[in-house]
Coordinates of C-alpha atoms and ligand atoms in Angstrom, one line a residue:
M931 CA -62.6 42.5 -218.1
T932 CA -61.1 46.0 -218.2
F933 CA -57.6 46.7 -217.2
S934 CA -58.6 48.5 -214.1
A935 CA -60.8 45.5 -213.0
L936 CA -57.9 43.1 -213.7
R937 CA -55.6 45.3 -211.7
H938 CA -58.1 45.4 -208.9
L939 CA -58.4 41.6 -208.9
F940 CA -54.6 41.3 -208.9
L941 CA -54.3 43.6 -205.9
L942 CA -57.0 41.7 -204.1
V943 CA -55.3 38.3 -204.8
S944 CA -51.9 39.6 -203.8
A945 CA -53.2 41.2 -200.7
T946 CA -54.9 37.9 -199.7
A947 CA -51.7 36.0 -200.4
L948 CA -49.7 38.5 -198.4
S949 CA -52.0 38.2 -195.4
L950 CA -51.9 34.4 -195.5
A951 CA -48.1 34.4 -195.8
T952 CA -47.5 37.0 -193.1
P953 CA -50.2 36.7 -190.4
L954 CA -50.4 39.9 -188.4
H955 CA -48.6 39.6 -185.1
A956 CA -51.0 40.3 -182.3
A957 CA -50.4 42.0 -179.0
Q958 CA -51.5 41.3 -175.5
H959 CA -51.2 44.8 -174.3
V960 CA -52.0 48.4 -175.1
N961 CA -49.9 51.4 -174.3
V962 CA -51.9 54.4 -173.2
L963 CA -50.8 58.1 -173.7
L964 CA -51.9 60.8 -171.2
Y965 CA -52.4 64.4 -172.3
H966 CA -53.9 67.5 -170.6
H967 CA -53.7 70.8 -172.4
V968 CA -53.0 70.9 -176.1
N969 CA -52.0 74.6 -176.0
A970 CA -48.7 76.5 -176.3
D971 CA -49.8 79.1 -173.6
T972 CA -50.9 76.9 -170.7
P973 CA -48.4 75.6 -168.0
R974 CA -45.7 73.7 -169.7
S975 CA -45.6 70.8 -167.2
T976 CA -49.0 69.6 -168.4
S977 CA -49.1 71.0 -171.9
L978 CA -47.8 70.5 -175.4
S979 CA -48.4 72.8 -178.4
P980 CA -50.8 71.8 -181.1
E981 CA -47.8 71.4 -183.4
E982 CA -46.1 69.0 -181.0
F983 CA -49.4 67.1 -180.6
A984 CA -49.8 66.9 -184.4
G985 CA -46.2 65.5 -184.5
H986 CA -47.1 62.7 -182.0
M987 CA -50.2 61.7 -184.0
A988 CA -48.3 61.8 -187.3
Y989 CA -45.6 59.6 -185.8
L990 CA -48.2 57.0 -184.7
H991 CA -49.7 57.1 -188.2
E992 CA -46.4 56.8 -190.0
Q993 CA -45.0 54.1 -187.8
G994 CA -48.1 51.9 -188.2
Y995 CA -49.4 52.2 -184.6
Q996 CA -53.0 51.2 -184.2
V997 CA -54.8 53.8 -182.2
V998 CA -57.6 51.8 -180.6
D999 CA -60.7 52.6 -178.6
L1000 CA -59.8 52.3 -174.9
G1001 CA -63.0 50.4 -174.0
E1002 CA -62.5 47.9 -176.8
A1003 CA -58.9 47.3 -175.8
I1004 CA -59.9 46.8 -172.1
D1005 CA -62.6 44.3 -173.2
L1006 CA -60.2 42.3 -175.3
I1007 CA -57.5 42.2 -172.7
Q1008 CA -60.0 41.2 -169.9
A1009 CA -61.4 38.5 -172.2
G1010 CA -57.9 37.1 -172.8
Q1011 CA -58.1 38.0 -176.5
E1012 CA -55.4 39.5 -178.7
L1013 CA -55.2 43.2 -179.8
P1014 CA -53.8 44.5 -183.0
E1015 CA -50.0 44.8 -182.9
K1016 CA -48.7 48.2 -181.9
S1017 CA -52.0 49.1 -180.1
V1018 CA -52.1 52.6 -178.5
A1019 CA -54.9 54.4 -176.8
I1020 CA -55.1 58.2 -176.3
T1021 CA -56.5 59.9 -173.2
F1022 CA -56.9 63.5 -172.1
D1023 CA -57.5 64.6 -168.5
D1024 CA -59.4 67.6 -167.2
A1025 CA -61.7 68.4 -170.3
W1026 CA -59.8 71.6 -171.2
R1027 CA -61.2 73.7 -174.0
S1028 CA -57.9 73.3 -175.9
I1029 CA -58.7 69.6 -176.4
Y1030 CA -61.9 70.6 -178.3
D1031 CA -60.2 73.5 -180.2
N1032 CA -56.8 72.0 -181.0
A1033 CA -56.7 68.2 -180.5
L1034 CA -60.1 67.1 -182.0
P1035 CA -59.3 68.3 -185.5
I1036 CA -56.1 66.3 -185.5
M1037 CA -57.7 63.2 -184.0
E1038 CA -60.5 63.4 -186.6
K1039 CA -58.0 63.8 -189.4
Y1040 CA -56.7 60.3 -188.6
D1041 CA -60.0 59.0 -187.4
Y1042 CA -58.4 58.1 -184.0
P1043 CA -60.6 57.3 -181.0
Y1044 CA -59.8 58.9 -177.6
T1045 CA -61.1 59.3 -174.1
V1046 CA -61.5 62.5 -172.0
F1047 CA -61.5 62.2 -168.2
V1048 CA -63.8 65.0 -167.0
N1049 CA -63.8 66.8 -163.6
T1050 CA -67.4 68.0 -163.6
D1051 CA -67.4 71.1 -161.4
P1052 CA -65.6 73.4 -163.8
I1053 CA -68.1 72.3 -166.5
D1054 CA -71.0 73.0 -164.2
E1055 CA -69.4 76.4 -163.3
R1056 CA -68.8 77.3 -166.9
N1057 CA -65.1 77.8 -166.5
K1058 CA -63.8 79.5 -169.6
M1059 CA -60.8 77.2 -169.9
S1060 CA -63.0 74.1 -169.8
M1061 CA -65.3 72.6 -172.4
T1062 CA -69.1 73.1 -172.0
W1063 CA -71.6 70.3 -171.6
D1064 CA -72.7 71.0 -175.2
M1065 CA -69.1 70.5 -176.4
L1066 CA -68.7 67.3 -174.4
R1067 CA -72.0 66.0 -175.8
E1068 CA -70.9 66.9 -179.3
L1069 CA -67.5 65.2 -178.7
K1070 CA -69.3 62.1 -177.6
Q1071 CA -71.5 62.1 -180.7
R1072 CA -68.4 62.5 -182.9
G1073 CA -66.9 59.3 -181.4
G1074 CA -65.1 60.3 -178.2
T1075 CA -65.5 58.6 -174.9
L1076 CA -66.1 60.5 -171.6
A1077 CA -65.1 59.2 -168.2
N1078 CA -64.8 60.2 -164.5
H1079 CA -62.1 62.5 -163.1
T1080 CA -64.0 63.4 -159.9
T1081 CA -66.1 66.6 -159.4
D1082 CA -63.5 69.0 -158.0
H1083 CA -60.1 67.4 -158.8
D1084 CA -59.2 67.4 -155.2
Y1085 CA -56.2 65.5 -153.8
L1086 CA -58.0 62.3 -152.8
V1087 CA -55.5 60.9 -150.3
R1088 CA -53.8 64.1 -148.9
K1089 CA -56.1 64.0 -145.8
P1090 CA -55.5 63.8 -142.1
T1091 CA -56.9 60.3 -141.7
Y1092 CA -58.3 57.5 -143.9
D1093 CA -61.3 56.8 -141.8
Q1094 CA -64.8 55.8 -142.8
D1095 CA -65.9 59.4 -143.2
W1096 CA -63.0 60.1 -145.6
L1097 CA -63.8 57.0 -147.6
Q1098 CA -67.5 57.9 -147.8
R1099 CA -66.8 61.5 -148.8
T1100 CA -64.3 60.4 -151.5
L1101 CA -66.7 57.8 -152.9
D1102 CA -69.6 60.4 -152.9
N1103 CA -67.4 62.7 -154.9
I1104 CA -66.6 60.0 -157.5
E1105 CA -70.3 58.9 -157.6
S1106 CA -71.6 62.4 -158.1
A1107 CA -69.2 63.1 -160.9
Q1108 CA -70.4 59.8 -162.5
Q1109 CA -74.0 60.9 -162.0
R1110 CA -73.3 64.4 -163.6
L1111 CA -71.7 62.7 -166.6
E1112 CA -74.6 60.3 -167.1
D1113 CA -77.3 63.0 -166.6
E1114 CA -75.6 65.4 -169.1
T1115 CA -74.2 63.0 -171.7
G1116 CA -75.7 59.5 -171.2
D1117 CA -74.0 56.2 -170.6
T1118 CA -70.5 56.6 -169.1
P1119 CA -68.1 53.8 -168.4
K1120 CA -67.1 53.3 -164.7
W1121 CA -63.5 54.4 -165.2
L1122 CA -61.9 56.8 -162.8
A1123 CA -58.7 58.7 -163.5
Y1124 CA -57.3 59.6 -160.0
P1125 CA -56.5 63.4 -159.9
Y1126 CA -52.6 63.6 -159.9
G1127 CA -52.6 59.8 -160.1
E1128 CA -52.8 59.7 -156.3
Y1129 CA -54.6 56.8 -154.6
N1130 CA -54.2 54.4 -151.7
L1131 CA -55.0 50.7 -151.1
Q1132 CA -58.2 51.5 -149.3
L1133 CA -59.6 53.6 -152.2
K1134 CA -58.5 51.0 -154.8
Q1135 CA -60.3 48.3 -152.9
A1136 CA -63.5 50.3 -152.5
L1137 CA -63.6 51.2 -156.2
K1138 CA -63.0 47.5 -157.1
E1139 CA -66.1 46.6 -155.0
R1140 CA -68.1 49.2 -156.8
G1141 CA -67.0 48.0 -160.3
Y1142 CA -64.7 50.9 -161.2
I1143 CA -61.5 50.6 -163.2
G1144 CA -58.9 53.1 -162.0
F1145 CA -56.2 55.0 -164.0
G1146 CA -53.1 56.4 -162.5
Q1147 CA -50.3 58.6 -163.9
Q1148 CA -47.4 56.2 -163.5
S1149 CA -46.0 55.2 -166.9
G1150 CA -46.6 51.9 -168.6
G1151 CA -48.9 49.7 -170.7
I1152 CA -52.0 47.7 -169.8
A1153 CA -52.1 43.9 -169.9
A1154 CA -54.1 41.1 -168.3
F1155 CA -51.8 41.1 -165.3
S1156 CA -52.3 44.8 -164.6
D1157 CA -53.8 46.2 -161.4
W1158 CA -57.2 47.2 -162.8
Q1159 CA -57.7 49.8 -160.1
A1160 CA -54.3 51.4 -160.8
L1161 CA -53.7 51.2 -164.6
P1162 CA -50.7 53.1 -165.9
R1163 CA -50.5 55.7 -168.6
F1164 CA -47.5 57.3 -170.2
P1165 CA -47.6 61.1 -169.6
A1166 CA -46.8 62.5 -173.1
A1167 CA -46.8 66.3 -172.5
G1168 CA -44.4 68.9 -171.0
P1169 CA -41.1 67.2 -170.2
Y1170 CA -42.4 64.0 -171.8
S1171 CA -43.4 65.5 -175.1
N1172 CA -40.0 64.9 -176.8
L1173 CA -40.6 62.2 -179.5
K1174 CA -37.2 60.7 -179.0
T1175 CA -38.1 59.5 -175.5
L1176 CA -41.7 58.8 -176.4
K1177 CA -40.6 56.4 -179.1
L1178 CA -39.0 54.1 -176.6
K1179 CA -42.1 54.1 -174.4
L1180 CA -44.5 53.4 -177.3
A1181 CA -42.4 50.4 -178.3
S1182 CA -42.2 49.1 -174.7
Q1183 CA -44.3 46.3 -173.2
P1184 CA -45.6 46.1 -169.7
M1185 CA -43.2 44.2 -167.5
P1186 CA -45.0 41.0 -166.6
V1187 CA -45.2 41.2 -162.8
D1188 CA -47.8 40.9 -160.1
Y1189 CA -48.9 44.5 -159.9
Q1190 CA -51.8 43.8 -157.5
A1191 CA -49.2 42.8 -154.9
F1192 CA -47.6 46.2 -154.9
A1193 CA -47.4 47.9 -151.5
E1194 CA -49.1 51.1 -150.3
T1195 CA -48.2 54.1 -152.5
V1196 CA -48.7 56.7 -149.8
V1197 CA -45.9 57.2 -147.2
R1198 CA -47.2 59.3 -144.4
V1199 CA -44.0 60.7 -142.8
D1200 CA -45.8 61.4 -139.5
Q1201 CA -46.9 57.8 -139.1
D1202 CA -44.3 55.6 -140.6
D1203 CA -40.6 55.8 -141.4
S1204 CA -40.6 53.8 -144.7
N1205 CA -39.0 56.5 -146.7
P1206 CA -37.5 55.7 -149.1
P1207 CA -40.2 53.2 -149.8
V1208 CA -39.3 49.7 -151.0
L1209 CA -40.9 48.3 -154.2
S1210 CA -41.1 44.5 -154.0
V1211 CA -41.6 42.9 -157.4
N1212 CA -42.7 39.4 -158.2
M1213 CA -42.0 38.6 -161.9
L1214 CA -44.6 36.3 -163.5
N1215 CA -41.8 34.4 -165.3
Q1216 CA -38.4 33.2 -164.2
E1217 CA -36.0 35.7 -165.9
K1218 CA -32.8 34.6 -167.6
K1219 CA -29.6 35.6 -165.8
G1220 CA -28.6 38.0 -168.7
V1221 CA -31.9 39.8 -168.5
R1222 CA -31.9 39.9 -164.7
D1223 CA -28.6 41.6 -164.8
Q1224 CA -30.0 44.3 -167.0
V1225 CA -33.1 45.4 -165.0
R1226 CA -32.5 49.1 -164.1
C1227 CA -34.6 51.5 -162.1
F1228 CA -34.5 55.2 -162.7
I1229 CA -35.1 57.1 -159.5
L1230 CA -34.5 60.8 -158.8
G1231 CA -32.4 61.0 -161.9
S1232 CA -30.1 58.1 -161.2
A1233 CA -30.0 54.5 -162.4
E1234 CA -30.3 51.9 -159.6
T1235 CA -29.8 48.2 -159.8
P1236 CA -32.4 46.0 -158.1
D1237 CA -31.6 43.5 -155.4
W1238 CA -32.6 40.0 -156.7
Q1239 CA -33.8 37.5 -154.0
D1240 CA -34.2 34.7 -156.6
K1241 CA -35.1 34.2 -160.2
Q1242 CA -38.5 35.9 -159.8
H1243 CA -38.3 38.3 -156.9
W1244 CA -36.5 41.6 -156.7
Q1245 CA -36.6 44.8 -154.6
I1246 CA -35.7 48.3 -155.3
S1247 CA -35.6 51.5 -153.2
A1248 CA -34.2 55.0 -153.7
A1249 CA -30.7 55.6 -152.4
K1250 CA -32.0 58.4 -150.2
A1251 CA -35.4 59.5 -148.8
L1252 CA -37.9 60.8 -151.4
P1253 CA -38.9 64.4 -151.2
A1254 CA -42.4 65.4 -150.1
G1255 CA -44.9 65.0 -152.9
R1256 CA -44.9 62.7 -155.9
S1257 CA -41.9 60.6 -157.1
R1258 CA -41.7 57.6 -159.4
Y1259 CA -39.6 54.5 -159.7
N1260 CA -39.4 53.7 -163.4
C1261 CA -37.8 50.3 -164.2
T1262 CA -36.9 48.7 -167.5
S1263 CA -35.4 45.5 -168.7
P1264 CA -34.6 44.1 -172.2
I1265 CA -37.1 41.7 -173.6
W1266 CA -35.4 38.4 -174.4
G1267 CA -34.8 38.1 -178.2
Q1268 CA -36.3 41.5 -179.0
S1269 CA -34.9 45.0 -179.4
N1270 CA -37.4 46.7 -177.2
Y1271 CA -38.0 46.9 -173.4
Y1272 CA -40.3 45.9 -170.6
W1273 CA -41.5 48.9 -168.6
L1274 CA -42.7 49.1 -165.0
S1275 CA -43.5 52.2 -163.0
Q1276 CA -44.7 53.0 -159.5
Q1277 CA -45.7 56.4 -158.2
W1278 CA -45.2 57.3 -154.6
L1279 CA -46.7 60.1 -152.5
I1280 CA -44.6 61.3 -149.6
Y1281 CA -47.1 63.1 -147.5
Q1282 CA -47.0 65.1 -144.3
E1283 CA -50.2 66.7 -142.8
Ligands
ZN821 ZN1 -56.4 66.0 -163.9

């Protein structure tokens, strides 16, 4: 046996011994990052530069994050199976050309899977800022996943009424985007990213009946107890592109609560006076006193302490009425015996016709 073969055998044996001695910790959740433009010249609120994006991917690589295929992660979570520790999935909304030009080479350098949520009208209209169908087909051949972001990227729930006509028009929009994706690129998972992360209870229910999974833009990770028609993602561009704050989010775990019991996210100021809205949270476990004392919600730039009804139930609302448009309640709490945090977020839409 040559020295190199011996060395190889030694490495093999020690690697096996190591893996037996320290079994990989597995995770029950995946944190999902949300990007739009990867471009230094597009609106900052939804952009980060190619250099910043490269920095994020390098950080994931260096810190041992496992960038996983979103579909595989969803399948494992729904089947009650474990994911690799430090699982992260990458998503891009809007199918901008800069994803093809600037993000793909970086994703392929690390062999990272990713999903692009496509609003199909700009592709059909050959918008210069968007990818073409040829690029999207190529992206899919190279291992990307494409999913639904409606045809026209309209505000789905900023409408005068939520009657049957509204629901039918909205579902037609979603189904025709799904059809365009399938006609042009083949099989497409039934995943909808709501434009602007805006949805209401009626739309969620209709999508559930039609077998769709829904993605919002409230921050957080996905676990078995998530609301599958309102899955969270961590926005990671613009004001959220700073690695210092992103690090905390990447290390966080979804707060184990009953997300499906969350109230309506749209407050119509002409029809109800529930502004600021109240978020009622049912924890899935009884929280220890020390942990309960440390749950904090960050709303309109200030930290608020929730009101605990008992060991499992608490409520939070903003100290004053939320402004028109979108706002978020972001809540964290320490995880017992760990250095990282549970994370929970709810987005609200304060809407006046
Ligand atoms: Zn979008």
